[in-house]
Every structure is written in C-alpha cells, then in structure tokens.
Amino acid sequence: MRYISTRGQAPVLTFGEAMLTGLARDGGLYVPQTIPSFSAEEIAALAGLPYEEVAFRVMFPFVGETFTEEELRGAIARAYAGFGHLARAPLVQLDAGHFLLELFHGPTLAFKDFAMQIIGQLFQLALAKEGKRITIVGATSGDTGSAAIEAFRGLDNVDVFILFPHGRVSEVQRRQMTTPAEENVHALALDGTFDDCQNRLKDMFNHFDFRDEVGLAGVNSINWARVLAQVVYYFTAATAVGAPHRKVSFTVPTGNFGDIFAGFIAKEMGLPIEQLVIATNQNDILHRCLTTGRYEMDGVKPSISPSMDIQISSNFERALFWAYGKDGAAVAQLMDELKTKGGFAVSQGALQALRETYVSGRVSEEETSQTITEELKRSGELLCPHSAVGVRVGAAHVAAPVPMVTLATAHPAKFPDAVEAATGIRPGLPPRMADLFERAERVTRVPNDLAALEALIQERRRK
Ligand SMILES: *Cc1c(COP(=O)(O)O)cnc(C)c1O
C-alpha cells in the first residue's frame, strides 16, 4: 500500500512514512493510492465482533509492510483498553430509524480519542524500530490537545508539548492537559489567542534548523492515520443496524472534515452507505460550498459548539481530490486560489460528484440549544452541543426504511455551561474521572514569542 499527495507533487510514501510526516512536502494531504474493498460476506462477518477485532480487520489492509499483524493487534489492544465502555462505540436509539453513536467514552470524552490513542501506539512502535525520538508540538483550542496528551503520556520515544491560549479553554479541558504527571508531557499556557498558538506552531515548522534538531512532528487532524482509525466505527455501527443486508445513512457534526471523510472511505471500501450528511454550526463553509458551489472563507464566529468553529476545513481537500478525479494539479490550483483570493469555485463536474456523495445541513445557535432541551425531553439523551448539531440535521434526513446513525462527538460533561443553559442540568463527569478537579495541575505560562518557546522546548525535551 502506497500513499500519494492530493497535490500530486510529493514523494510517494509507505503508511509509516505518511504517518510520521503528516503534511506532504507539496502542501498536500496523503491519501491511499488504492482503497481496499470488502465483499458483502466480509462485511457481514464483522457483525457482533469485539471493536478491537473490527479495528484490526479494517485497518490492516492499509498499513502495508509498516506493521506486522501482531504489532497492529497489540497497538489496537493498548489503544482502547482505557475506554470507559466495553463496546468502545456503543449505539443507542433516539427515535424510529434514528440512532446515536456514542464516541465519547475515551479518556478525554471526545471522539478524537479513537484516532489519537491508536496513533500514539503506532508512533511509539515506528520510532522504537528506527531508534528515533521525536518532539510533538500541538496547538489546541481544547479537545485535540488533551487527546494528544492522553495518547502520548509516558511513551519512551516522544515528548509532547501542547500550546493552549491562557484563560480561553474550559476548566475541564485545561485540567485534562495539566493534570497528567508524566515527565514527557508539557502543557504550555500561552499569553494570546488560539490563532497565536497556531501561528507560533507554524513558525516552528518553518524554522528548519529547529525542526530537524528536535525532530518536530505534528498530529493534527490531517494525519492519514487519524482518518483511518475513524473508519472503524462506521463498520461497527452499520453492521449493528443491519449492513450489509440493508443500507445505512450517517450524519456527522463536522469541522475539519476528518470524521466524515472517514465515512467516505468506509463507503469506498464497500460499506453500503446511502446518505453521508454533513452537519455544521454557524461556521458553515461546507454547507455553503455544497449549496452554492463556491468555497469561501468567512471569518470564525465563536459558537457553543467550539470544536467545529473553523474558517477553513482542512480535510475537505481530500474530498476535492476525489471529486476532481484524483487530479492533483487541479487541487493544487484551487488551494492556491484559496490562499491568494480567499475562495474558489468548484467546477460543475466536481460539484455534481460532491453532491452525489454528501448532503449537508446548518444549525443555528438557538436551534442547537433547543435540540439539547427537546432531545432530553423526548428520548432522555443529554447531548453535547456538537452532537446536538448532528442530531438536528440527522433527524431532518431520516428516510425510512434506511436507518440513520448520528455521531455523538463529545460527552455533555465536556461542555457543561451550554448543556446547563439549555436544560438546567449540569452534567457530571463519569466516575472514572470524577477526581479531575482534585488532581494537582502542572502548567507553564509562556509568552507569545517564538525564541522563548523554542528555548523552552530545547531545554525540557529528553535527549
Ligand atoms: C473535532 C471535533 C468535531 C469536528 O470533527 P472534524 O473531524 O474536524 O470534522 C466535532 N465535535 C467535537 C466534539 C470535536 O472535538
């Protein structure tokens, strides 16, 4: 299995190389050269298997010669052992024909744990084989940073530094980053905004001497290994509601397009997916693009579903690559226009291809809040605001007899203020992390200054 860039100009890599590289050298994103496909019998055989076994069968064809069967099985077992639910991704019914896939039973209560936990294990395996060490630096507005810290804490060959904007993340999010005691974990509270954190991170990647010296690596949502890990729960959910004997639809609360793109890959592999529905909050660049054919930046409007507050949806480039018949030069040109003009028009043919694959819906702030209130009354489910965006759009797209599965991307306790405002109930943390507010915090306050940050990372990383 080989991986190629969506812009067609970067070296072709193995799975392991693509995973450790992240972004391709031509600025593109890595995708598999061919998608392995499963027969109806192979899909039917997944029904009822443990999550870990399905994960192995779905992921193994993609890893090629990078990992042996035994290595991948071991990594999967370690990745999901710490989840708070034996099913890992349990399915509950909301309504006739509408199901909720709970992806929030991991260590940081958001679906990002599914991908981050396994890539922590895979990074460690790949680095140990090559006798290499790396330094992971990430910028976060909350969920990604805590998921990365949980995934890499205590690993021998990795040091992890997470930059978050001081005073601008929720207390639960901050404590998830500052309470791990392992010496390879460093939570850095930067004096500035999330954009400042991201800009200093970009500066570090562009400072090649520093980058090479510390072995800088990223784990943001464009990493192919993250997308792959997310393909698995489409298979477990679909077979639980009757695939491959009947079709299934999915609705996905979307920001950077990683999670829903994993659904597209599942469909390409042979899973009979009828509708793949994009649900956005008021940051609706994807919904506007599918509706109008123009992909246009429009500033970020802060919302009560902050993990979907994006201006550009980075993984959408992968969807464009397929819509343009895998024409890397065409994608490169669009991305260039986006950079220089702030937007681009999708060609008629590509727009038609996108509309054949995806539908979309947008949810306002009031509707999000209202959905949290109403869903609690109707089905007893307490939704986080992101999941509420999904449920609202998912409910509007239920088309009997095809079951709809909406992805619940975070636990309500991760966003207690919005949930309390909508329902009067302040959701509590699950028992396994009930002592989060008593644990000692360890955090370094840092200035918004590249040289100071680089010096700190140099000094703290293990050599
Ligand atoms: C990251 C995140 C999303 C958006 O996922 P993408 O893969 O970026 O589309 C939705 N909900 C929650 C809770 C998240 O943390």
PDB file of C-alpha atoms in Angstrom, residues 28 38 77 84 101 111 116 147 187 207 231 241 254 264 293 318 372 382:
ATOM      1  CA  GLY A  28      -0.994  18.399   0.144  1.00  0.00           C
ATOM      2  CA  PHE A  38     -14.545  -5.718   1.343  1.00  0.00           C
ATOM      3  CA  ALA A  77      -5.488  -3.543  22.264  1.00  0.00           C
ATOM      4  CA  GLY A  84     -14.949   3.543  29.765  1.00  0.00           C
ATOM      5  CA  LEU A 101     -23.265   6.513  18.003  1.00  0.00           C
ATOM      6  CA  PHE A 111     -14.220  11.176  19.564  1.00  0.00           C
ATOM      7  CA  MET A 116      -5.243   9.783  18.895  1.00  0.00           C
ATOM      8  CA  ALA A 147      -6.472  13.875  23.383  1.00  0.00           C
ATOM      9  CA  ALA A 187       1.160  21.890  28.989  1.00  0.00           C
ATOM     10  CA  HIS A 207      12.248  27.095  11.207  1.00  0.00           C
ATOM     11  CA  VAL A 231     -13.198   4.403   9.524  1.00  0.00           C
ATOM     12  CA  VAL A 241     -28.141  -1.851  12.332  1.00  0.00           C
ATOM     13  CA  THR A 254     -18.264  18.451  11.034  1.00  0.00           C
ATOM     14  CA  PHE A 264     -16.462   8.265   2.684  1.00  0.00           C
ATOM     15  CA  GLY A 293     -20.592  25.710  -5.489  1.00  0.00           C
ATOM     16  CA  ARG A 318      -9.225  15.079   0.286  1.00  0.00           C
ATOM     17  CA  ILE A 372     -30.419  19.808  23.587  1.00  0.00           C
ATOM     18  CA  LEU A 382     -28.328  14.557  27.243  1.00  0.00           C
TER      19      LEU A 382
END
